[in-house]
PDB file of C-alpha atoms in Angstrom:
ATOM      1  CA  MET M  14      -1.147  23.100   9.014  1.00 43.00           C
ATOM      2  CA  ALA M  15       0.493  26.507   9.063  1.00 44.00           C
ATOM      3  CA  VAL M  16       3.567  27.483   7.085  1.00 43.00           C
ATOM      4  CA  ARG M  17       6.560  27.905   9.381  1.00 50.00           C
ATOM      5  CA  ASN M  18       9.876  29.606   8.588  1.00 51.00           C
ATOM      6  CA  SER M  19       9.126  29.460   4.882  1.00 59.00           C
ATOM      7  CA  SER M  20       8.335  31.856   2.056  1.00 68.00           C
ATOM      8  CA  VAL M  21       6.657  29.096   0.056  1.00 80.00           C
ATOM      9  CA  THR M  22       2.852  28.903   0.337  1.00 85.00           C
ATOM     10  CA  GLU M  23       2.295  26.528  -2.584  1.00 89.00           C
ATOM     11  CA  PHE M  24       4.152  23.933  -4.632  1.00 92.00           C
ATOM     12  CA  ILE M  25       3.999  22.970  -8.299  1.00 90.00           C
ATOM     13  CA  LEU M  26       3.965  19.240  -9.060  1.00 91.00           C
ATOM     14  CA  ALA M  27       6.022  18.498 -12.195  1.00 86.00           C
ATOM     15  CA  GLY M  28       3.988  15.380 -12.920  1.00 84.00           C
ATOM     16  CA  LEU M  29       5.065  12.145 -14.554  1.00 83.00           C
ATOM     17  CA  THR M  30       6.252  13.559 -17.892  1.00 81.00           C
ATOM     18  CA  ASP M  31       7.070  16.881 -19.505  1.00 79.00           C
ATOM     19  CA  GLN M  32       6.287  15.644 -23.037  1.00 84.00           C
ATOM     20  CA  PRO M  33       2.927  17.134 -24.202  1.00 83.00           C
ATOM     21  CA  GLY M  34       2.280  14.294 -26.659  1.00 87.00           C
ATOM     22  CA  LEU M  35       2.237  11.700 -23.875  1.00 88.00           C
ATOM     23  CA  ARG M  36      -0.072  13.530 -21.497  1.00 90.00           C
ATOM     24  CA  ILE M  37      -3.479  12.555 -22.946  1.00 92.00           C
ATOM     25  CA  PRO M  38      -2.596   8.857 -23.509  1.00 93.00           C
ATOM     26  CA  LEU M  39      -1.165   8.682 -19.975  1.00 92.00           C
ATOM     27  CA  PHE M  40      -4.266  10.396 -18.588  1.00 94.00           C
ATOM     28  CA  PHE M  41      -6.558   7.715 -20.016  1.00 95.00           C
ATOM     29  CA  LEU M  42      -4.136   4.911 -19.061  1.00 94.00           C
ATOM     30  CA  PHE M  43      -4.008   5.924 -15.401  1.00 94.00           C
ATOM     31  CA  LEU M  44      -7.699   6.792 -15.343  1.00 96.00           C
ATOM     32  CA  GLY M  45      -8.293   3.173 -16.409  1.00 96.00           C
ATOM     33  CA  PHE M  46      -5.926   1.947 -13.685  1.00 95.00           C
ATOM     34  CA  TYR M  47      -7.761   4.026 -11.088  1.00 96.00           C
ATOM     35  CA  LEU M  48     -11.210   2.810 -12.152  1.00 96.00           C
ATOM     36  CA  ILE M  49     -10.019  -0.821 -11.976  1.00 95.00           C
ATOM     37  CA  THR M  50      -8.521  -0.120  -8.528  1.00 95.00           C
ATOM     38  CA  VAL M  51     -11.739   1.430  -7.224  1.00 96.00           C
ATOM     39  CA  LEU M  52     -13.966  -1.267  -8.751  1.00 94.00           C
ATOM     40  CA  GLY M  53     -11.758  -4.169  -7.618  1.00 92.00           C
ATOM     41  CA  ASN M  54     -11.165  -3.039  -4.051  1.00 94.00           C
ATOM     42  CA  LEU M  55     -14.711  -1.780  -3.533  1.00 94.00           C
ATOM     43  CA  SER M  56     -16.111  -5.088  -4.859  1.00 90.00           C
ATOM     44  CA  LEU M  57     -13.907  -7.064  -2.458  1.00 91.00           C
ATOM     45  CA  ILE M  58     -14.928  -4.839   0.478  1.00 93.00           C
ATOM     46  CA  ILE M  59     -18.657  -5.252  -0.320  1.00 91.00           C
ATOM     47  CA  LEU M  60     -18.270  -8.995  -0.980  1.00 89.00           C
ATOM     48  CA  ILE M  61     -16.609  -9.631   2.394  1.00 90.00           C
ATOM     49  CA  ALA M  62     -19.153  -7.423   4.198  1.00 90.00           C
ATOM     50  CA  LEU M  63     -22.158  -9.211   2.635  1.00 87.00           C
ATOM     51  CA  ASN M  64     -21.021 -12.832   3.074  1.00 85.00           C
ATOM     52  CA  SER M  65     -20.998 -14.031   6.684  1.00 82.00           C
ATOM     53  CA  HIS M  66     -18.813 -17.088   5.912  1.00 82.00           C
ATOM     54  CA  LEU M  67     -16.028 -14.625   4.993  1.00 84.00           C
ATOM     55  CA  HIS M  68     -16.121 -12.993   8.443  1.00 89.00           C
ATOM     56  CA  THR M  69     -12.950 -14.810   9.515  1.00 90.00           C
ATOM     57  CA  PRO M  70      -9.576 -13.285  10.519  1.00 92.00           C
ATOM     58  CA  MET M  71      -8.053 -13.858   7.064  1.00 90.00           C
ATOM     59  CA  TYR M  72     -10.850 -11.950   5.325  1.00 91.00           C
ATOM     60  CA  VAL M  73     -11.066  -9.272   8.019  1.00 94.00           C
ATOM     61  CA  PHE M  74      -7.431  -8.478   7.203  1.00 94.00           C
ATOM     62  CA  LEU M  75      -8.161  -8.685   3.465  1.00 92.00           C
ATOM     63  CA  PHE M  76     -11.089  -6.274   3.975  1.00 94.00           C
ATOM     64  CA  ASN M  77      -8.709  -3.802   5.630  1.00 96.00           C
ATOM     65  CA  LEU M  78      -6.048  -4.315   2.936  1.00 94.00           C
ATOM     66  CA  SER M  79      -8.611  -3.416   0.255  1.00 94.00           C
ATOM     67  CA  LEU M  80      -9.729  -0.394   2.261  1.00 96.00           C
ATOM     68  CA  ILE M  81      -6.115   0.778   2.594  1.00 96.00           C
ATOM     69  CA  ASP M  82      -5.386   0.194  -1.114  1.00 94.00           C
ATOM     70  CA  LEU M  83      -8.500   2.102  -2.171  1.00 95.00           C
ATOM     71  CA  SER M  84      -7.643   5.032   0.100  1.00 96.00           C
ATOM     72  CA  TYR M  85      -3.953   4.960  -0.884  1.00 95.00           C
ATOM     73  CA  SER M  86      -4.738   5.158  -4.592  1.00 94.00           C
ATOM     74  CA  THR M  87      -7.339   7.900  -4.037  1.00 95.00           C
ATOM     75  CA  THR M  88      -4.765   9.988  -2.167  1.00 95.00           C
ATOM     76  CA  ILE M  89      -2.471   9.981  -5.224  1.00 93.00           C
ATOM     77  CA  THR M  90      -4.206   9.281  -8.532  1.00 94.00           C
ATOM     78  CA  PRO M  91      -6.787  12.116  -8.864  1.00 93.00           C
ATOM     79  CA  LYS M  92      -4.077  14.735  -8.311  1.00 91.00           C
ATOM     80  CA  MET M  93      -1.759  12.954 -10.734  1.00 92.00           C
ATOM     81  CA  LEU M  94      -4.498  12.847 -13.398  1.00 92.00           C
ATOM     82  CA  LEU M  95      -4.885  16.603 -12.976  1.00 89.00           C
ATOM     83  CA  SER M  96      -1.210  17.085 -13.854  1.00 86.00           C
ATOM     84  CA  PHE M  97      -1.836  15.611 -17.323  1.00 90.00           C
ATOM     85  CA  VAL M  98      -4.557  18.131 -18.237  1.00 88.00           C
ATOM     86  CA  SER M  99      -3.433  21.333 -16.503  1.00 85.00           C
ATOM     87  CA  LYS M 100      -0.609  23.689 -17.445  1.00 81.00           C
ATOM     88  CA  LYS M 101       0.433  24.183 -13.813  1.00 82.00           C
ATOM     89  CA  ASN M 102      -0.494  21.544 -11.271  1.00 86.00           C
ATOM     90  CA  ILE M 103      -0.458  23.658  -8.105  1.00 91.00           C
ATOM     91  CA  ILE M 104      -0.888  22.254  -4.604  1.00 92.00           C
ATOM     92  CA  PHE M 105      -0.970  24.458  -1.499  1.00 92.00           C
ATOM     93  CA  TYR M 106       1.544  23.857   1.284  1.00 92.00           C
ATOM     94  CA  ALA M 107      -1.163  22.552   3.644  1.00 92.00           C
ATOM     95  CA  GLY M 108      -2.541  20.287   0.902  1.00 94.00           C
ATOM     96  CA  CYS M 109       0.943  18.953   0.159  1.00 94.00           C
ATOM     97  CA  MET M 110       1.622  18.155   3.827  1.00 95.00           C
ATOM     98  CA  THR M 111      -1.815  16.520   4.117  1.00 96.00           C
ATOM     99  CA  GLN M 112      -1.132  14.343   1.052  1.00 96.00           C
ATOM    100  CA  LEU M 113       2.298  13.428   2.453  1.00 96.00           C
ATOM    101  CA  PHE M 114       0.755  12.406   5.786  1.00 97.00           C
ATOM    102  CA  PHE M 115      -1.833  10.115   4.178  1.00 96.00           C
ATOM    103  CA  LEU M 116       0.736   8.672   1.737  1.00 94.00           C
ATOM    104  CA  CYS M 117       2.883   7.656   4.701  1.00 94.00           C
ATOM    105  CA  PHE M 118      -0.094   6.532   6.778  1.00 96.00           C
ATOM    106  CA  PHE M 119      -1.539   4.188   4.144  1.00 95.00           C
ATOM    107  CA  GLY M 120       1.889   2.965   2.960  1.00 91.00           C
ATOM    108  CA  ILE M 121       2.999   2.028   6.488  1.00 93.00           C
ATOM    109  CA  SER M 122      -0.422   0.567   7.329  1.00 95.00           C
ATOM    110  CA  GLU M 123      -0.213  -1.645   4.239  1.00 92.00           C
ATOM    111  CA  SER M 124       3.184  -3.050   5.227  1.00 91.00           C
ATOM    112  CA  CYS M 125       1.833  -3.775   8.725  1.00 94.00           C
ATOM    113  CA  ILE M 126      -1.417  -5.375   7.532  1.00 95.00           C
ATOM    114  CA  LEU M 127       0.603  -7.669   5.248  1.00 92.00           C
ATOM    115  CA  SER M 128       2.655  -8.817   8.260  1.00 94.00           C
ATOM    116  CA  ALA M 129      -0.561  -9.438  10.248  1.00 94.00           C
ATOM    117  CA  MET M 130      -1.834 -11.557   7.335  1.00 92.00           C
ATOM    118  CA  ALA M 131       1.443 -13.523   7.316  1.00 92.00           C
ATOM    119  CA  TYR M 132       1.055 -14.228  11.049  1.00 94.00           C
ATOM    120  CA  ASP M 133      -2.544 -15.334  10.441  1.00 93.00           C
ATOM    121  CA  ARG M 134      -1.367 -17.810   7.765  1.00 90.00           C
ATOM    122  CA  TYR M 135       1.345 -19.111  10.121  1.00 91.00           C
ATOM    123  CA  VAL M 136      -1.217 -19.856  12.844  1.00 92.00           C
ATOM    124  CA  ALA M 137      -3.657 -21.428  10.336  1.00 89.00           C
ATOM    125  CA  ILE M 138      -1.036 -23.809   8.882  1.00 88.00           C
ATOM    126  CA  CYS M 139       1.288 -24.485  11.825  1.00 88.00           C
ATOM    127  CA  ASN M 140      -1.232 -24.449  14.708  1.00 89.00           C
ATOM    128  CA  PRO M 141      -4.631 -25.208  13.154  1.00 87.00           C
ATOM    129  CA  LEU M 142      -6.076 -26.778  16.325  1.00 90.00           C
ATOM    130  CA  VAL M 143      -5.737 -23.546  18.321  1.00 92.00           C
ATOM    131  CA  TYR M 144      -6.433 -21.194  15.394  1.00 93.00           C
ATOM    132  CA  THR M 145      -9.848 -20.063  16.682  1.00 91.00           C
ATOM    133  CA  VAL M 146      -8.436 -19.227  20.109  1.00 92.00           C
ATOM    134  CA  THR M 147      -5.178 -17.674  18.879  1.00 93.00           C
ATOM    135  CA  MET M 148      -6.869 -15.519  16.237  1.00 94.00           C
ATOM    136  CA  SER M 149      -9.875 -14.526  18.344  1.00 93.00           C
ATOM    137  CA  PRO M 150     -11.813 -11.314  17.567  1.00 93.00           C
ATOM    138  CA  GLN M 151      -9.967  -9.596  20.440  1.00 95.00           C
ATOM    139  CA  VAL M 152      -6.554 -10.558  19.010  1.00 95.00           C
ATOM    140  CA  CYS M 153      -7.587  -9.418  15.514  1.00 95.00           C
ATOM    141  CA  SER M 154      -8.762  -6.095  16.938  1.00 95.00           C
ATOM    142  CA  LEU M 155      -5.435  -5.601  18.735  1.00 96.00           C
ATOM    143  CA  LEU M 156      -3.500  -6.435  15.553  1.00 96.00           C
ATOM    144  CA  LEU M 157      -5.560  -3.920  13.559  1.00 97.00           C
ATOM    145  CA  LEU M 158      -5.037  -1.341  16.292  1.00 97.00           C
ATOM    146  CA  GLY M 159      -1.293  -1.960  15.973  1.00 95.00           C
ATOM    147  CA  VAL M 160      -1.493  -1.644  12.169  1.00 96.00           C
ATOM    148  CA  TYR M 161      -3.172   1.755  12.219  1.00 97.00           C
ATOM    149  CA  GLY M 162      -1.204   2.883  15.276  1.00 96.00           C
ATOM    150  CA  MET M 163       2.100   2.222  13.459  1.00 95.00           C
ATOM    151  CA  GLY M 164       0.704   3.978  10.387  1.00 95.00           C
ATOM    152  CA  SER M 165      -0.258   7.060  12.392  1.00 96.00           C
ATOM    153  CA  ALA M 166       3.038   7.243  14.306  1.00 95.00           C
ATOM    154  CA  GLY M 167       5.182   6.793  11.191  1.00 94.00           C
ATOM    155  CA  ALA M 168       3.170   9.324   9.165  1.00 95.00           C
ATOM    156  CA  ALA M 169       3.352  11.871  11.996  1.00 95.00           C
ATOM    157  CA  ALA M 170       7.151  11.418  12.264  1.00 94.00           C
ATOM    158  CA  HIS M 171       7.700  11.858   8.505  1.00 94.00           C
ATOM    159  CA  THR M 172       5.337  14.822   8.155  1.00 95.00           C
ATOM    160  CA  GLY M 173       6.652  16.557  11.268  1.00 93.00           C
ATOM    161  CA  SER M 174      10.203  16.162   9.990  1.00 92.00           C
ATOM    162  CA  ILE M 175       9.311  17.725   6.613  1.00 92.00           C
ATOM    163  CA  MET M 176       7.360  20.571   8.239  1.00 91.00           C
ATOM    164  CA  SER M 177      10.461  21.569  10.215  1.00 88.00           C
ATOM    165  CA  LEU M 178      12.260  22.445   6.958  1.00 87.00           C
ATOM    166  CA  THR M 179      12.556  25.913   5.453  1.00 86.00           C
ATOM    167  CA  PHE M 180      11.579  26.389   1.787  1.00 85.00           C
ATOM    168  CA  CYS M 181      12.857  29.531   0.089  1.00 79.00           C
ATOM    169  CA  SER M 182      12.061  30.296  -3.559  1.00 71.00           C
ATOM    170  CA  ASP M 183      12.150  27.000  -5.493  1.00 79.00           C
ATOM    171  CA  ASN M 184       8.721  25.345  -5.248  1.00 87.00           C
ATOM    172  CA  LEU M 185       8.769  22.881  -8.172  1.00 89.00           C
ATOM    173  CA  ILE M 186       8.455  19.297  -6.873  1.00 90.00           C
ATOM    174  CA  ASN M 187       9.930  16.936  -9.450  1.00 86.00           C
ATOM    175  CA  HIS M 188       7.264  14.293  -8.876  1.00 87.00           C
ATOM    176  CA  PHE M 189       3.567  13.579  -9.411  1.00 89.00           C
ATOM    177  CA  MET M 190       2.912  13.616  -5.649  1.00 91.00           C
ATOM    178  CA  CYS M 191       4.251  15.167  -2.435  1.00 92.00           C
ATOM    179  CA  ASP M 192       6.740  12.435  -1.576  1.00 89.00           C
ATOM    180  CA  ILE M 193       9.541  12.753   0.973  1.00 89.00           C
ATOM    181  CA  PHE M 194      12.739  12.829  -1.093  1.00 86.00           C
ATOM    182  CA  PRO M 195      11.491  15.211  -3.819  1.00 88.00           C
ATOM    183  CA  ILE M 196      10.417  17.673  -1.093  1.00 90.00           C
ATOM    184  CA  LEU M 197      13.782  17.338   0.671  1.00 89.00           C
ATOM    185  CA  GLU M 198      15.434  18.454  -2.573  1.00 87.00           C
ATOM    186  CA  LEU M 199      13.714  21.855  -2.268  1.00 89.00           C
ATOM    187  CA  SER M 200      14.841  22.672   1.252  1.00 86.00           C
ATOM    188  CA  CYS M 201      17.259  25.595   1.624  1.00 83.00           C
ATOM    189  CA  ASN M 202      18.698  24.240   4.885  1.00 77.00           C
ATOM    190  CA  GLY M 203      20.498  20.976   5.696  1.00 76.00           C
ATOM    191  CA  THR M 204      18.485  17.774   5.315  1.00 80.00           C
ATOM    192  CA  TYR M 205      20.857  15.238   6.909  1.00 84.00           C
ATOM    193  CA  ALA M 206      18.728  14.969  10.077  1.00 86.00           C
ATOM    194  CA  ASN M 207      15.563  14.617   7.986  1.00 87.00           C
ATOM    195  CA  GLN M 208      17.083  11.827   5.885  1.00 87.00           C
ATOM    196  CA  LEU M 209      18.157  10.125   9.094  1.00 89.00           C
ATOM    197  CA  VAL M 210      14.550  10.308  10.358  1.00 88.00           C
ATOM    198  CA  VAL M 211      13.360   8.737   7.088  1.00 87.00           C
ATOM    199  CA  PHE M 212      15.729   5.777   7.329  1.00 87.00           C
ATOM    200  CA  ILE M 213      15.088   5.223  11.064  1.00 90.00           C
ATOM    201  CA  VAL M 214      11.289   5.299  10.637  1.00 89.00           C
ATOM    202  CA  VAL M 215      11.434   3.100   7.531  1.00 84.00           C
ATOM    203  CA  ALA M 216      13.741   0.643   9.320  1.00 85.00           C
ATOM    204  CA  ILE M 217      11.201   0.343  12.154  1.00 89.00           C
ATOM    205  CA  VAL M 218       7.851   0.408  10.318  1.00 86.00           C
ATOM    206  CA  VAL M 219       9.097  -1.717   7.398  1.00 82.00           C
ATOM    207  CA  GLY M 220      11.786  -3.716   9.199  1.00 85.00           C
ATOM    208  CA  ILE M 221       9.479  -5.152  11.874  1.00 89.00           C
ATOM    209  CA  PRO M 222       6.773  -6.271   9.372  1.00 89.00           C
ATOM    210  CA  THR M 223       9.455  -7.705   7.046  1.00 87.00           C
ATOM    211  CA  ILE M 224      11.049  -9.738   9.855  1.00 91.00           C
ATOM    212  CA  THR M 225       7.578 -10.938  10.933  1.00 91.00           C
ATOM    213  CA  ILE M 226       6.790 -12.041   7.371  1.00 90.00           C
ATOM    214  CA  PHE M 227      10.133 -13.825   6.912  1.00 90.00           C
ATOM    215  CA  ILE M 228       9.861 -15.695  10.234  1.00 93.00           C
ATOM    216  CA  SER M 229       6.215 -16.625   9.552  1.00 91.00           C
ATOM    217  CA  TYR M 230       6.989 -18.016   6.105  1.00 89.00           C
ATOM    218  CA  ALA M 231      10.139 -19.806   7.281  1.00 90.00           C
ATOM    219  CA  LEU M 232       8.013 -21.635   9.877  1.00 91.00           C
ATOM    220  CA  ILE M 233       5.265 -22.244   7.302  1.00 88.00           C
ATOM    221  CA  LEU M 234       7.783 -23.682   4.815  1.00 86.00           C
ATOM    222  CA  SER M 235       9.240 -25.935   7.505  1.00 87.00           C
ATOM    223  CA  ARG M 236       5.735 -27.157   8.343  1.00 85.00           C
ATOM    224  CA  ILE M 237       4.816 -27.742   4.689  1.00 84.00           C
ATOM    225  CA  LEU M 238       7.961 -29.820   4.111  1.00 81.00           C
ATOM    226  CA  HIS M 239       6.826 -32.143   6.919  1.00 79.00           C
ATOM    227  CA  ILE M 240       3.452 -32.729   5.248  1.00 76.00           C
ATOM    228  CA  HIS M 241       3.632 -36.133   3.553  1.00 74.00           C
ATOM    229  CA  SER M 242       0.615 -35.926   1.229  1.00 75.00           C
ATOM    230  CA  THR M 243       0.963 -34.049  -2.056  1.00 74.00           C
ATOM    231  CA  GLU M 244      -2.601 -32.774  -1.726  1.00 73.00           C
ATOM    232  CA  GLY M 245      -1.872 -31.352   1.738  1.00 69.00           C
ATOM    233  CA  ARG M 246       1.251 -29.548   0.510  1.00 74.00           C
ATOM    234  CA  SER M 247      -0.585 -28.166  -2.495  1.00 74.00           C
ATOM    235  CA  LYS M 248      -3.426 -26.865  -0.310  1.00 71.00           C
ATOM    236  CA  ALA M 249      -0.984 -25.217   2.103  1.00 70.00           C
ATOM    237  CA  PHE M 250       0.936 -23.545  -0.740  1.00 73.00           C
ATOM    238  CA  SER M 251      -2.272 -22.297  -2.397  1.00 71.00           C
ATOM    239  CA  THR M 252      -3.368 -20.781   0.936  1.00 69.00           C
ATOM    240  CA  CYS M 253      -0.223 -18.611   1.008  1.00 77.00           C
ATOM    241  CA  SER M 254       0.510 -17.998  -2.679  1.00 75.00           C
ATOM    242  CA  SER M 255      -1.681 -14.905  -3.145  1.00 77.00           C
ATOM    243  CA  HIS M 256      -0.272 -13.250  -0.049  1.00 77.00           C
ATOM    244  CA  MET M 257       3.323 -14.039  -1.059  1.00 81.00           C
ATOM    245  CA  ILE M 258       2.803 -12.429  -4.490  1.00 80.00           C
ATOM    246  CA  VAL M 259       1.318  -9.270  -2.943  1.00 83.00           C
ATOM    247  CA  VAL M 260       4.144  -9.051  -0.371  1.00 83.00           C
ATOM    248  CA  SER M 261       6.816  -9.418  -3.074  1.00 79.00           C
ATOM    249  CA  LEU M 262       5.276  -6.693  -5.250  1.00 78.00           C
ATOM    250  CA  PHE M 263       4.745  -4.175  -2.447  1.00 79.00           C
ATOM    251  CA  PHE M 264       7.954  -4.622  -0.458  1.00 75.00           C
ATOM    252  CA  GLY M 265      10.130  -5.031  -3.557  1.00 72.00           C
ATOM    253  CA  SER M 266       9.095  -1.723  -5.107  1.00 65.00           C
ATOM    254  CA  GLY M 267       8.987   0.109  -1.754  1.00 64.00           C
ATOM    255  CA  ALA M 268      12.482  -1.051  -0.758  1.00 61.00           C
ATOM    256  CA  PHE M 269      13.877   0.093  -4.110  1.00 59.00           C
ATOM    257  CA  MET M 270      12.505   3.580  -3.403  1.00 58.00           C
ATOM    258  CA  TYR M 271      13.226   4.148   0.282  1.00 55.00           C
ATOM    259  CA  LEU M 272      16.225   1.981   1.163  1.00 56.00           C
ATOM    260  CA  LYS M 273      18.577   3.788  -1.238  1.00 57.00           C
ATOM    261  CA  PRO M 274      19.971   7.271  -0.605  1.00 54.00           C
ATOM    262  CA  PRO M 275      18.726   9.998  -2.991  1.00 52.00           C
ATOM    263  CA  SER M 276      22.292  10.371  -4.328  1.00 52.00           C
ATOM    264  CA  ILE M 277      22.127   6.815  -5.698  1.00 50.00           C
ATOM    265  CA  LEU M 278      18.461   6.770  -6.753  1.00 50.00           C
ATOM    266  CA  SER M 279      17.550   9.517  -9.239  1.00 53.00           C
ATOM    267  CA  LEU M 280      14.167  11.211  -8.883  1.00 53.00           C
ATOM    268  CA  ASP M 281      13.086   9.890 -12.305  1.00 62.00           C
ATOM    269  CA  GLN M 282      13.780   6.322 -11.139  1.00 62.00           C
ATOM    270  CA  GLY M 283      11.939   7.187  -7.935  1.00 64.00           C
ATOM    271  CA  LYS M 284       8.884   8.199  -9.974  1.00 76.00           C
ATOM    272  CA  VAL M 285       8.759   4.803 -11.671  1.00 76.00           C
ATOM    273  CA  SER M 286       9.165   2.961  -8.364  1.00 75.00           C
ATOM    274  CA  SER M 287       6.517   5.166  -6.688  1.00 79.00           C
ATOM    275  CA  LEU M 288       4.194   4.569  -9.621  1.00 84.00           C
ATOM    276  CA  PHE M 289       4.470   0.838  -9.126  1.00 82.00           C
ATOM    277  CA  TYR M 290       3.885   0.540  -5.375  1.00 79.00           C
ATOM    278  CA  SER M 291       1.331   3.362  -5.088  1.00 84.00           C
ATOM    279  CA  ILE M 292      -0.812   2.815  -8.208  1.00 89.00           C
ATOM    280  CA  VAL M 293      -0.093  -0.561  -9.835  1.00 87.00           C
ATOM    281  CA  VAL M 294       0.058  -2.685  -6.641  1.00 87.00           C
ATOM    282  CA  PRO M 295      -3.299  -1.405  -5.223  1.00 90.00           C
ATOM    283  CA  MET M 296      -4.851  -2.238  -8.607  1.00 91.00           C
ATOM    284  CA  LEU M 297      -3.370  -5.763  -8.729  1.00 88.00           C
ATOM    285  CA  ASN M 298      -4.089  -6.809  -5.118  1.00 86.00           C
ATOM    286  CA  PRO M 299      -7.860  -7.429  -5.479  1.00 86.00           C
ATOM    287  CA  LEU M 300      -7.275  -9.183  -8.814  1.00 84.00           C
ATOM    288  CA  ILE M 301      -4.656 -11.485  -7.274  1.00 82.00           C
ATOM    289  CA  TYR M 302      -6.862 -12.380  -4.297  1.00 79.00           C
ATOM    290  CA  SER M 303      -9.998 -12.768  -6.428  1.00 73.00           C
ATOM    291  CA  LEU M 304      -8.506 -14.918  -9.169  1.00 64.00           C
ATOM    292  CA  ARG M 305      -6.492 -17.166  -6.838  1.00 62.00           C
ATOM    293  CA  ASN M 306      -8.986 -17.557  -3.981  1.00 68.00           C
ATOM    294  CA  LYS M 307     -11.702 -20.198  -4.162  1.00 71.00           C
ATOM    295  CA  ASP M 308     -13.709 -18.760  -1.235  1.00 71.00           C
ATOM    296  CA  VAL M 309     -13.883 -15.332  -2.898  1.00 74.00           C
ATOM    297  CA  LYS M 310     -15.029 -16.893  -6.190  1.00 71.00           C
ATOM    298  CA  ILE M 311     -17.757 -18.883  -4.412  1.00 74.00           C
ATOM    299  CA  ALA M 312     -18.890 -15.792  -2.467  1.00 72.00           C
ATOM    300  CA  LEU M 313     -19.004 -13.765  -5.687  1.00 71.00           C
ATOM    301  CA  ARG M 314     -21.073 -16.456  -7.415  1.00 74.00           C
ATOM    302  CA  LYS M 315     -23.531 -16.670  -4.511  1.00 74.00           C
ATOM    303  CA  THR M 316     -23.871 -12.887  -4.288  1.00 72.00           C
ATOM    304  CA  LEU M 317     -24.516 -12.580  -8.032  1.00 69.00           C
ATOM    305  CA  ASN M 318     -27.047 -15.417  -7.919  1.00 70.00           C
ATOM    306  CA  ARG M 319     -28.904 -13.736  -5.038  1.00 67.00           C
ATOM    307  CA  LYS M 320     -29.051 -10.453  -6.961  1.00 61.00           C
ATOM    308  CA  ILE M 321     -30.194 -12.141 -10.188  1.00 61.00           C
ATOM    309  CA  PHE M 322     -32.945 -14.258  -8.592  1.00 59.00           C
ATOM    310  CA  SER M 323     -34.155 -11.452  -6.327  1.00 56.00           C
TER     311      SER M 323
END
């Protein structure tokens, strides 16, 4: 990525805090978060890969969600940890644009994979007799292709829009990562068109998955209310509960960040929101699915038993 129409060849990331006394405690706190994220998501990926009874559409999507979360956190956290222990956390222009691209790619891909999982739950609960046909390997492959296709297109649109800007002398990004709005603040030309691109892309790549999720769960809820047995209702709710928690955490924090204009949302508030959806949510996802999923617990027990007895 070459620098165009700009005198800036590198940026300085301000980091999460400017208070020296907080840097070391925050370093170890977020290092712990990152290790839990890596361990949790990597364990879930390996567990699904090793257990053939988990090679179903639901767990194929969960495998990809863990892969996205692991990659998403790795794109952000190591660089953020560096900001706590270095006097100047410098990132080159090309590195900043690369980080921005992958931030957008994994963020959009996560919203799309969550909508694919919602559709999978709808088919499993509302049309169980045709589930195998409806969610065939070919359909799952097409859905995953759509997930990563939307991620690539959205990331390319955001990154291309930012690369069209001119940066003059100010190169201090008031953030711990190369996010869209903090970079827009540094531009020395108008950013109205760029902000418009942000809201249009977000409306498409977040709006479509959100509508899909709402429709899927409205139909699921309608179906559950027609189930007469308490046991049947409880089983249906437990099937969806983990996914609903993950969706609420991810979309809630993401909407707070991107669906408000920068004039209303301060950059410091944006840091907290970004921290939640980019670091905390990827850490919590494998814990939520592991602790609330009986199949995952059984697979973990079997895998551990095989390792112990072998």
